[in-house]
XYZ file of C-alpha atoms in Angstrom:
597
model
C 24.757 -29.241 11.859
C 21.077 -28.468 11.852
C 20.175 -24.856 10.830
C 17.702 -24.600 13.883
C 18.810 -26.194 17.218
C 15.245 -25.110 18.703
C 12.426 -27.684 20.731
C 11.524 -30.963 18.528
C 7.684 -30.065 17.455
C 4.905 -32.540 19.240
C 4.496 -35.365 18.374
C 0.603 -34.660 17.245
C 1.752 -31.897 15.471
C 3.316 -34.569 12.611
C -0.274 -35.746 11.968
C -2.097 -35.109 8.285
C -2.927 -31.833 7.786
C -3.592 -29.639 4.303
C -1.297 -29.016 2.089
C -1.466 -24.874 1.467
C -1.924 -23.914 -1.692
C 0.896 -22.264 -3.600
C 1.516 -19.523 -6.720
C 1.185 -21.148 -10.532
C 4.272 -19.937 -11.366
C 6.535 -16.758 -10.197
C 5.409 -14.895 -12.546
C 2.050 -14.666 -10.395
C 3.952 -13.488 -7.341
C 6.288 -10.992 -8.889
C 3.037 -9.690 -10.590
C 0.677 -9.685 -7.527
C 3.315 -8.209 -5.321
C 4.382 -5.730 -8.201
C 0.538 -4.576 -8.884
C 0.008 -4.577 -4.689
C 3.273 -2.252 -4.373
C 2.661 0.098 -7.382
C -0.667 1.926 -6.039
C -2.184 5.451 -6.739
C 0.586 6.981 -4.322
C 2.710 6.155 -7.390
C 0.751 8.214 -9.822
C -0.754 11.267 -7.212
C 1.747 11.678 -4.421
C 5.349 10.881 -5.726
C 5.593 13.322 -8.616
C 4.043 16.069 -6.175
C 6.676 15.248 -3.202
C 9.427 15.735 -6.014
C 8.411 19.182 -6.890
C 7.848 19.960 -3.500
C 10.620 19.001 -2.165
C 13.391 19.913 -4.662
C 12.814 18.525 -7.793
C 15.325 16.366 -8.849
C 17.043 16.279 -5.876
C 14.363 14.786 -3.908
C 15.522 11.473 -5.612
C 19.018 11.524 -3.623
C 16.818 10.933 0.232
C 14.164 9.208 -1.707
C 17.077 6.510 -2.754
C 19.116 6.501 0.410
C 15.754 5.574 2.149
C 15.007 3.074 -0.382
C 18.407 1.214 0.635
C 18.329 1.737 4.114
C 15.073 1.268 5.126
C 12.582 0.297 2.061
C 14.664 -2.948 0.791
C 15.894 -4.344 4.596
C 11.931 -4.289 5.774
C 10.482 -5.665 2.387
C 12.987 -8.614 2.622
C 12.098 -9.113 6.258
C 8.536 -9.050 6.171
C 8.941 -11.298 1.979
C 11.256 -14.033 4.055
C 9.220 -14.081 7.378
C 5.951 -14.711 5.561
C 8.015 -17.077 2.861
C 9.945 -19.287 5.458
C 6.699 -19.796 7.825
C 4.453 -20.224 5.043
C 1.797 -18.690 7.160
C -0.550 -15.573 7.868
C 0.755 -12.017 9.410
C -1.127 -13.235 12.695
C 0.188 -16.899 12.673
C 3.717 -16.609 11.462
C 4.031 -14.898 15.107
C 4.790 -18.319 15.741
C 8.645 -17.915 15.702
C 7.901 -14.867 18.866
C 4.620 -15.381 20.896
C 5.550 -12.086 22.583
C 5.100 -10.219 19.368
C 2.097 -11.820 18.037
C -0.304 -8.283 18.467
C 2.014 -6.957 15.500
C 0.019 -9.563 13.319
C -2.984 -8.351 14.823
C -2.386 -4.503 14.187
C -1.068 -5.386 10.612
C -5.552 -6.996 10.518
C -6.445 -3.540 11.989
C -4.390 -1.704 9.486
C -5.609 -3.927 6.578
C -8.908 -4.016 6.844
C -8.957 0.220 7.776
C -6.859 0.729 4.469
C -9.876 -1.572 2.618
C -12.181 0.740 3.748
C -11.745 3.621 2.138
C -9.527 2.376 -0.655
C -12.483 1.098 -2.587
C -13.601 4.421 -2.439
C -11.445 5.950 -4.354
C -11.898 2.765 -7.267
C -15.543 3.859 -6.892
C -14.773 6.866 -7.929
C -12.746 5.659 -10.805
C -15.231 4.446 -11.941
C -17.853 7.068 -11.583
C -15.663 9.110 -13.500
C -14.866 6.144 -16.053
C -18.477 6.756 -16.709
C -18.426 9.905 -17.557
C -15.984 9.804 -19.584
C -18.153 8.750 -22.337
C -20.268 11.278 -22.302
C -19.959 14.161 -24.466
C -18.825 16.817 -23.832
C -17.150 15.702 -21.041
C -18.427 17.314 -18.032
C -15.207 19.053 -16.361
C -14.326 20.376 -19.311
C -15.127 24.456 -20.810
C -16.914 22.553 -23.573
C -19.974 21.881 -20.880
C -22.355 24.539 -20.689
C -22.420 24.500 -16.700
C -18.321 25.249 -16.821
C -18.847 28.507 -19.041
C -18.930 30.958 -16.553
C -15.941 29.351 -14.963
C -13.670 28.956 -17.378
C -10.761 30.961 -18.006
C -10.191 32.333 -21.175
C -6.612 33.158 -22.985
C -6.556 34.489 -26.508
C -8.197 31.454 -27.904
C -10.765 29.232 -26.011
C -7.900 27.671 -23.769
C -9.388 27.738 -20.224
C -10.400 24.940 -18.041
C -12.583 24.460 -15.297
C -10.449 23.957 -12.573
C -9.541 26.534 -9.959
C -5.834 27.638 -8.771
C -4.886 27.024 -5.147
C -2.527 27.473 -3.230
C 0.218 25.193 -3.563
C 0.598 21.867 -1.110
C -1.956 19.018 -0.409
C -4.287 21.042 0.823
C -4.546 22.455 -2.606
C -7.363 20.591 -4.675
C -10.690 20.828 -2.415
C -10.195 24.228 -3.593
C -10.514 23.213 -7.480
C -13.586 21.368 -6.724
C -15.844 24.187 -5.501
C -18.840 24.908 -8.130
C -17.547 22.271 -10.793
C -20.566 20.460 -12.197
C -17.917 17.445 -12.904
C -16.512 17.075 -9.369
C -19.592 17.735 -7.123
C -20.859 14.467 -7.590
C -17.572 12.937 -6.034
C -16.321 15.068 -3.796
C -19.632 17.002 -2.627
C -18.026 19.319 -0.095
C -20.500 22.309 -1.157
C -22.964 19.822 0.531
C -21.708 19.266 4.123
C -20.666 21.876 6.247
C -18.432 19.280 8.089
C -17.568 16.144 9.725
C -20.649 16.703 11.902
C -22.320 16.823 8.870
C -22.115 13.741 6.191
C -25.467 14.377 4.586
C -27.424 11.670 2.418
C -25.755 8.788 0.727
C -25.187 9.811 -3.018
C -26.779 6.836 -4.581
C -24.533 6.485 -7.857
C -21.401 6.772 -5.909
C -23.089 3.965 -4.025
C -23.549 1.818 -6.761
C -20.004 2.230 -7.955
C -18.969 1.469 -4.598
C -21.221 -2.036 -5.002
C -19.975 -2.924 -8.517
C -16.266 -2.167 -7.092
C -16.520 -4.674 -4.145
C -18.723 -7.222 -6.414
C -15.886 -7.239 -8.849
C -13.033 -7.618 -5.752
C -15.261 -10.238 -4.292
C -15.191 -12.491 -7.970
C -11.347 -11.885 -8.524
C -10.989 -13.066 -5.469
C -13.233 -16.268 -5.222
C -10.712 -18.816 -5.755
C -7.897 -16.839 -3.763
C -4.537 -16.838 -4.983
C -5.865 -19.145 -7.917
C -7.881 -16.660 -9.391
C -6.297 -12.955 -8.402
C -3.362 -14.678 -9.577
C -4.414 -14.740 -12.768
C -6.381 -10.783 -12.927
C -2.810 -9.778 -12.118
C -1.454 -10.825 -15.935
C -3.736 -7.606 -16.996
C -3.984 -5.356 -13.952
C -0.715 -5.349 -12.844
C 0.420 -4.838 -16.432
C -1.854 -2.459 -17.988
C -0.926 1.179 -15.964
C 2.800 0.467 -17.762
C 0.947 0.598 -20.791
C -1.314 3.324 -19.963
C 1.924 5.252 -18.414
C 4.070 5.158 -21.756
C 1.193 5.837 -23.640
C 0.612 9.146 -21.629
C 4.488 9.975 -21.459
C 4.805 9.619 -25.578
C 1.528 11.691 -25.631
C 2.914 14.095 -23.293
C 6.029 14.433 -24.969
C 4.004 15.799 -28.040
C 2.258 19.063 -26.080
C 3.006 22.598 -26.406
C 4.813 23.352 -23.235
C 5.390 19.732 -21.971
C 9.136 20.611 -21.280
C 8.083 23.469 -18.877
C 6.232 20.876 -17.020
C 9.055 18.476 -16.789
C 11.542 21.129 -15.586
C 9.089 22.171 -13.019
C 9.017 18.415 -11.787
C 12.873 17.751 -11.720
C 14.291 21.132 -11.084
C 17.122 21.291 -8.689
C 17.242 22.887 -5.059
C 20.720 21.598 -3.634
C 19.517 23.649 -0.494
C 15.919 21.242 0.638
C 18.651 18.691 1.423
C 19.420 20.707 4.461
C 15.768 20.315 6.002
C 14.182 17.000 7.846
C 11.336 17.858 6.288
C 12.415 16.352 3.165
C 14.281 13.121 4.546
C 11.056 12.103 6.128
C 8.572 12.801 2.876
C 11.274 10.575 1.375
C 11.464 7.696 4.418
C 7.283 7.944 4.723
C 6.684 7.577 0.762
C 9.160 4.565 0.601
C 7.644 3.271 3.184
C 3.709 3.456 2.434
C 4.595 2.953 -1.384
C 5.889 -0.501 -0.665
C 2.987 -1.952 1.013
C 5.616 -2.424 4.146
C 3.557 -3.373 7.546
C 0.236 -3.638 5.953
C 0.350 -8.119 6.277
C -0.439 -7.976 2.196
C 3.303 -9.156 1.285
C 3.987 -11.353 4.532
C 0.403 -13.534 3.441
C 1.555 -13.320 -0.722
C 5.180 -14.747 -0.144
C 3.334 -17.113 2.375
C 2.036 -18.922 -0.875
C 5.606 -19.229 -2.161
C 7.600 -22.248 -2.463
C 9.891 -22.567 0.233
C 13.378 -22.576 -1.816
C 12.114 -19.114 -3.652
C 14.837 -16.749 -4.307
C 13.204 -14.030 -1.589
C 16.753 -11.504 -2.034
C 16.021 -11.626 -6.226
C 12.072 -10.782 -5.428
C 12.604 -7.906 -3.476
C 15.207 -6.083 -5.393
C 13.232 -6.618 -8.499
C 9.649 -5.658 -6.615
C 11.075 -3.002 -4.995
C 13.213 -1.273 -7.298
C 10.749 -1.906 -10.295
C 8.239 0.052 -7.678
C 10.275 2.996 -7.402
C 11.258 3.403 -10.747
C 7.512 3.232 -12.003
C 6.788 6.415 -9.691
C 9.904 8.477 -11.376
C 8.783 8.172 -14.776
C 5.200 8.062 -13.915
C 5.736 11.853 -13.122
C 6.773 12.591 -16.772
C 3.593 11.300 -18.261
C 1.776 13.445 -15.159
C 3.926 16.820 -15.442
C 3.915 17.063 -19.359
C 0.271 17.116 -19.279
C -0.020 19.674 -16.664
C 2.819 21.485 -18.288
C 0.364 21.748 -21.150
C -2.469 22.880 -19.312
C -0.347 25.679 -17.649
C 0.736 26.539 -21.148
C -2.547 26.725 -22.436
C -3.624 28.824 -19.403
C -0.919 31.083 -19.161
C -0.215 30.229 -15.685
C 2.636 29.229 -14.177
C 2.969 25.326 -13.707
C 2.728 25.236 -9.699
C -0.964 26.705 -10.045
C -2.191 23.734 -11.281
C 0.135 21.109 -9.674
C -1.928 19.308 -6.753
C -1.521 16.201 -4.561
C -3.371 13.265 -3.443
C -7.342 12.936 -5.402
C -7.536 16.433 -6.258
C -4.354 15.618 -9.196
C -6.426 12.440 -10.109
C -9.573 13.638 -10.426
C -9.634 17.120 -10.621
C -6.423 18.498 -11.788
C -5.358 15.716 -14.315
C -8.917 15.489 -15.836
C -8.991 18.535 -16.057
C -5.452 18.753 -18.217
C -6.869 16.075 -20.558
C -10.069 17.644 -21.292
C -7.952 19.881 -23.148
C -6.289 17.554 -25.837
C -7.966 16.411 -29.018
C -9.877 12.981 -28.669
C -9.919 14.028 -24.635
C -12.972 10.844 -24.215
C -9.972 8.440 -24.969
C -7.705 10.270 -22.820
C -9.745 10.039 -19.993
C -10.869 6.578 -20.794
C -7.670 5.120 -20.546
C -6.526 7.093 -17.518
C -9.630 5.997 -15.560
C -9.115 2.483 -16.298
C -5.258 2.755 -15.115
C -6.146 3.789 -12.177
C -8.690 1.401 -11.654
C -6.505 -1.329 -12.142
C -3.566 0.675 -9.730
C -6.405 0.742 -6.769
C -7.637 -2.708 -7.334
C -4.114 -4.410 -7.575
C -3.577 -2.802 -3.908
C -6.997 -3.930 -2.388
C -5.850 -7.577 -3.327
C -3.340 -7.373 -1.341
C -5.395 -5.986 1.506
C -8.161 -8.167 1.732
C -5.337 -11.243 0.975
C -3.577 -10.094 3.966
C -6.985 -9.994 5.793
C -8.345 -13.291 4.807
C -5.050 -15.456 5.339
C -5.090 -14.044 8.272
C -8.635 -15.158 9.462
C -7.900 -18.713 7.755
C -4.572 -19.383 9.366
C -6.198 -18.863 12.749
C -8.942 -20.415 12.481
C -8.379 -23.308 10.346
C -12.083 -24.444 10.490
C -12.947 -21.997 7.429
C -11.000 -23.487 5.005
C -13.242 -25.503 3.515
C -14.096 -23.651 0.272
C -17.800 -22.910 0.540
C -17.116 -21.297 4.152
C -13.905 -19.916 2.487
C -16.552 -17.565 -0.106
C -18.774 -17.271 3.292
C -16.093 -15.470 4.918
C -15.526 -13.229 1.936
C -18.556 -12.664 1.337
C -19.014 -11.074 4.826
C -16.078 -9.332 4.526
C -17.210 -7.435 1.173
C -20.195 -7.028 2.542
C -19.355 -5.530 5.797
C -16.730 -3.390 4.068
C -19.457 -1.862 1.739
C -22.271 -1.437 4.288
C -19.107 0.851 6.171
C -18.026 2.713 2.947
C -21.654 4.111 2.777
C -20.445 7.048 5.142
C -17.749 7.659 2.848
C -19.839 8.446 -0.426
C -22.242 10.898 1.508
C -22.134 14.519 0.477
C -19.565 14.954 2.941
C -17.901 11.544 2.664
C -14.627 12.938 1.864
C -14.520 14.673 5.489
C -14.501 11.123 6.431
C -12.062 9.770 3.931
C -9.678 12.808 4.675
C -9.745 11.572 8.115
C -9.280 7.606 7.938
C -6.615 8.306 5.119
C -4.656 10.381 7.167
C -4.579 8.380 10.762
C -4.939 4.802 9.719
C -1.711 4.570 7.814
C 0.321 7.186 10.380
C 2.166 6.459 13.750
C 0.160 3.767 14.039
C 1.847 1.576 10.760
C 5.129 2.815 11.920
C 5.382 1.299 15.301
C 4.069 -1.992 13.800
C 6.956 -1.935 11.577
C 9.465 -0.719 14.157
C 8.186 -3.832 16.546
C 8.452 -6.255 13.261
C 12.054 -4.751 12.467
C 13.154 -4.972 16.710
C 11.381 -8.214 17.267
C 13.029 -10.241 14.213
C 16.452 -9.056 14.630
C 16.611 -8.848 19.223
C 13.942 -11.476 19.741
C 14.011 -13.934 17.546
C 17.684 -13.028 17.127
C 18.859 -11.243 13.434
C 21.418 -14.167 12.677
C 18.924 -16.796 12.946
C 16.739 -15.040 10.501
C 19.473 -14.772 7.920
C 20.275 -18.256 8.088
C 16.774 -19.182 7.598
C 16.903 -17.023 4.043
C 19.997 -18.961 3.424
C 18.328 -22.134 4.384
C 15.570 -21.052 1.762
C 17.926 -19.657 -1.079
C 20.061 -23.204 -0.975
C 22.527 -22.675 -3.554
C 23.046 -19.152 -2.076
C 25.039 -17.307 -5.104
C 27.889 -14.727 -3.453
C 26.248 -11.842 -3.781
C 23.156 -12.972 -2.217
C 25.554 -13.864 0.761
C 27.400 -10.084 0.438
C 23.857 -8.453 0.319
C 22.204 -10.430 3.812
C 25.546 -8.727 5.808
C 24.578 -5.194 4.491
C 20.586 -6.224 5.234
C 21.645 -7.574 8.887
C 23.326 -4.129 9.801
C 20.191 -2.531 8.549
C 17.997 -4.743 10.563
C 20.155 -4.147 14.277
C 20.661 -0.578 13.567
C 20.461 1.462 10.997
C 16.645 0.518 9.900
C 15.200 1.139 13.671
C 17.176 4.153 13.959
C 15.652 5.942 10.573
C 11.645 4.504 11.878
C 12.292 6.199 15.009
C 13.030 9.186 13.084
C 10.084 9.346 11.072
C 7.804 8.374 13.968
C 8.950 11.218 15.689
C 8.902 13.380 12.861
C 5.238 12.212 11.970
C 4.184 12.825 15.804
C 5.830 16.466 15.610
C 3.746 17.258 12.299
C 0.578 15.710 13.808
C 0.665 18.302 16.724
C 2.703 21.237 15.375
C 0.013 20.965 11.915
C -3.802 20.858 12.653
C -5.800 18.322 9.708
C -7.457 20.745 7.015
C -9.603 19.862 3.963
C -9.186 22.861 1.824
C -9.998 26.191 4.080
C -11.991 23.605 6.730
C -10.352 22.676 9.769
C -11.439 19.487 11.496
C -12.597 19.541 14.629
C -11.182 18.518 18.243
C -13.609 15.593 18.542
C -12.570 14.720 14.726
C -9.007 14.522 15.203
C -9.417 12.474 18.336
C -10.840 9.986 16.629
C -8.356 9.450 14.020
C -5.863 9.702 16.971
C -7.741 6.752 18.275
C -7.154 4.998 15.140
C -3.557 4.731 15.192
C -3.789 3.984 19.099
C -6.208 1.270 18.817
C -3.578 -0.241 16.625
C -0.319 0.092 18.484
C -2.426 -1.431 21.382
C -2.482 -4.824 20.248
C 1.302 -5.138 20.542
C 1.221 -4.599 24.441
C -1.778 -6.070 25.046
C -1.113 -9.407 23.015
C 2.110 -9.870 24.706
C 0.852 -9.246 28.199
C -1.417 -12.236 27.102
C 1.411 -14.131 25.911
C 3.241 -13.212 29.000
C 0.495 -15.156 31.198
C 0.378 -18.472 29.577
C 3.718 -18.798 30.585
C 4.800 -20.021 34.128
C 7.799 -18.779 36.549
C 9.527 -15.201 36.821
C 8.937 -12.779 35.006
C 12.262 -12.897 33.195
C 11.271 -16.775 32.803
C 8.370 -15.653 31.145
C 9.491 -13.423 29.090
C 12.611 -15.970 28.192
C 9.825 -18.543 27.162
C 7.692 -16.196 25.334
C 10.028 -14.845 22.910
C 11.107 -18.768 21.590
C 9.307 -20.933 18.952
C 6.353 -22.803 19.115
C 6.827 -26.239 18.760
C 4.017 -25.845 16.003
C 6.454 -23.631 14.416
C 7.285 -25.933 11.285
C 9.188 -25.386 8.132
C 10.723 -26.826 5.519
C 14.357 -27.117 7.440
C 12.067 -29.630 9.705
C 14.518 -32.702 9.636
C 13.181 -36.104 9.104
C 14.140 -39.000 11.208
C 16.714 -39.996 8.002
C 17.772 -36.513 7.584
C 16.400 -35.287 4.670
C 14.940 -31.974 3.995
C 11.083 -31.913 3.431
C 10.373 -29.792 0.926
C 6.553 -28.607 2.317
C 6.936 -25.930 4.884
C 4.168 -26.522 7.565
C 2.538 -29.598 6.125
C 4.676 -32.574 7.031
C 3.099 -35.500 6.625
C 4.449 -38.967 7.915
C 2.282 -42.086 7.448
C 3.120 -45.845 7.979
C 4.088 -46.339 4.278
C 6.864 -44.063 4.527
């Protein structure tokens, strides 16, 4: 029996059409999804949520959330974009209704691009300076002197203690001759505030989306490529570090202050959702990136062997990453005389403040920082692929006409372009008001509902046993335990996966209000977090509002409608398309008959 007992496409839709482009080799993929997935969340946020949240013991939720709600929507959103062989706006295909969660997953993208550059710009600002001697966060600079601590022996650093938590590191900025250039609040009283553009921030900001816009000229065929280094290279920068690490006075006080035990955090929500939200934003899930990669796949990819090793290769590089970033600090606390948690931060402020500052301190500290600068270079840049692939198949698959090559570099051209011109406010002298802000709502509610929709659309709409016979329908030769593992992953999908994303949404809403957004002691204003609210509405409003539209086109009742609107396209073509003989085509979305045949 046929696998999909849906409408016959159109006849016209059988006509010649181009044949989209598809990975080298798997290699590419696994790499380009690998190097999208393992970002600087890995390096700045994970280790942090582990201390805060119980050491060790954080990895039990962190786990559990992997199973139950990391792998189920990676495989869904791998084997929608994999079996359609289209965009995250397109692929909406297979549900009309639902075609605003493509649309959000654009908004979401090309927000995340925004200020995600920044932070390479930054990279390599500091990259920079790392060659320059001495290097100028450390107590060897004569503008750090007076700030400096001193214990016994010249062992101080320039960074500040604060309090412990994320809001921890704009405190270690203030007065630092080394951070002022990037982070510049001394400059800007506010959000009100942003101040002139600082120019050499600009130019790394330039050179950053110069060098995205070349590794991305050819698409897939040339990213796919940059991946063999950048997706590679922070696993060699990471052992490096941990080996190093492993070497320092008082590393082991660092490590026992990242995995020490507290049976009791289990008991709060607070921790189950740090561990639900990190899975969730570490895995790229709902941003269109992996949907528009696996779109490039050949359709009889193992998707179920992809995912585990993508997704459990992604968690495992943020566990150990944390050795190589708490036997460092463990060091600096050691050499400070200060207990370990004084000089533990989160988000930028442990990449380029904290962490800098901890290397400054070693012998040959240039190298040190050298190499750490170009790791996370290559961590950001990875993740902006993704991004701007998500955002550009996206554009093409809708529009068809702009595939042509030369209008191909047009459109990313303008993209790059637009992007940079709007990542101006972001490197004033109060820029990282800005950044605070965008970081925080852009990826919030907002990124959960689109998954939640996804997750409730594929498995009610377009019906969760359909979907897993299209993965099976993919696979082929479907070993046994690929067949064991799609009955856990269909549970997940009805139940058990909406259930723990209404949880977190909830959660997330509760923080919003209950916490007011700080940067260090500065609380942002009404107006300012209205804004970012508006963020996260303006994307959960293309779900309703692209479905009302969907709900017009159609004709009859309202239940009619909303029957029609939630079945295929007959444009919606893949590769279990049956020939008039019965054979399976092997070219999802490009069949092709002509006279001859």
């Amino acid at each position: 029996s046929q696998p999909w007992p849906g409408p016959l496409p159109q006849p016209e839709i059988l006509g010649p059409s181009t044949p989209r482009e598809t990975w080298d080799g798997k290699y590419e993929f696994l790499l380009s999804c690998l190097g999208y997935c393992v970002g600087l969340g890995n390096v700045w946020r994970f280790p942090y949520l582990c201390y805060r949240n119980g050491g060790g013991i954080f990895l039990i939720p962190y786990f559990i959330m992997l199973l139950v709600t990391g792998l189920p929507l990676f495989l869904m959103e791998l084997s929608l974009g994999q079996y359609g062989a289209a965009g995250p706006i397109t692929v909406w295909k297979c549900c009309p209704l639902l075609k605003g969660v493509g649309v959000a997953m654009l908004i979401v993208s090309s927000l995340v691009s925004l200020y995600y550059n920044v932070i390479i710009a930054w990279a390599f600002y500091y990259l920079g300076s790392s060659f320059r001697r001495p290097l100028p966060w450390s107590c060897d600079a004569p503008w750090n002197a007076d700030l400096c601590q001193v214990s016994g022996s010249r062992a101080g650093s320039a960074v500040g203690s604060g309090p412990r938590g994320d809001a921890a590191w704009p405190d270690a900025t203030r007065g630092l001759g080394g951070h002022e250039q990037v982070l510049g609040v001394t400059h800007s009283s506010g959000l009100g505030d942003p101040g002139p553009v600082q120019w050499p921030l600009a130019l790394c900001l330039l050179v950053a989306w110069v060098l995205v816009f070349l590794c991305m000229l050819k698409g897939i065929r040339s990213s796919g490529k940059v991946v063999y280094f950048t997706a590679t290279f922070p696993y060699l920068v990471i052992l490096i570090l941990i080996i190093r690490g492993a070497t320092l006075e008082g590393s082991l006080k660092g490590i026992r202050f990242y995995l020490s035990s507290d049976w009791s955090r289990l008991q709060r929500a607070q921790v189950w959702s740090d561990a639900a939200s990190q899975i969730f934003y570490s895995l790229g899930i709902g941003f269109g990136g992996l949907l528009s990669m696996a779109s490039y796949n050949k359709f009889n990819n193992n998707v179920i062997r992809d995912t585990l090793v993508i997704a459990i290769g992604n968690c495992c590089t943020s566990f150990f990453a944390g050795f190589a970033i708490f036997s460092v600090l463990g060091h600096m606390a050691w050499k400070k005389q200060v207990p370990v948690g004084s000089v533990a931060a989160s988000g930028p402020g442990l990449a380029f403040v904290a962490y800098p500052e901890a290397l400054s301190l070693l012998p040959g500290s240039p190298f040190w920082s050298v190499l750490f600068f170009l790791m996370l270079f290559t961590l950001g840049v990875d993740t902006l692929f993704g991004n701007i692939e998500g955002i550009t198949t996206a554009i093409l698959d809708e529009f068809p006409a702009l595939r042509d090559w030369r209008r191909k570099v047009a459109l990313l051209g303008v993209l790059c372009t637009s992007f940079y011109l709007l990542g101006l406010l972001l490197v004033t002298q109060g820029g990282i008001f800005w950044f605070t802000l965008i970081d925080t709502y852009s990826t919030g509610f907002g990124l959960i509902i689109v998954a939640l929709f996804m997750c409730l659309g594929i498995a009610f709409c377009y019906g969760v046993n359909q979907f897993c016979q299209d993965i099976v329908d993919m696979i082929c030769q479907c070993p046994p335990w690929c067949s064991h593992m799609l009955g856990y992953f269909k549970v997940c999908w009805a139940f058990f996966t909406p259930c723990l994303l209404l949880f977190t949404l909830i959660y997330t809403f509760l923080d919003m209000y209950g916490v007011p957004l700080r940067y260090g002691t500065y609380e942002f204003p009404a107006w300012g977090t209205s804004l970012g609210i508006c963020m996260g509405v303006l994307t959960c409003l293309q779900i309703p509002l692209w479905a009302a539209v969907a709900l017009c086109r159609e004709s009859g009742t309202l239940s009619d409608r909303f029957q029609k609107a939630t079945q295929p396209l007959h444009s919606w073509r893949t590769a279990t398309a049956w020939d008039v003989a019965g054979d399976v085509i092997d070219v999802p979305f490009t069949i092709t008959l002509t006279g001859s045949e």
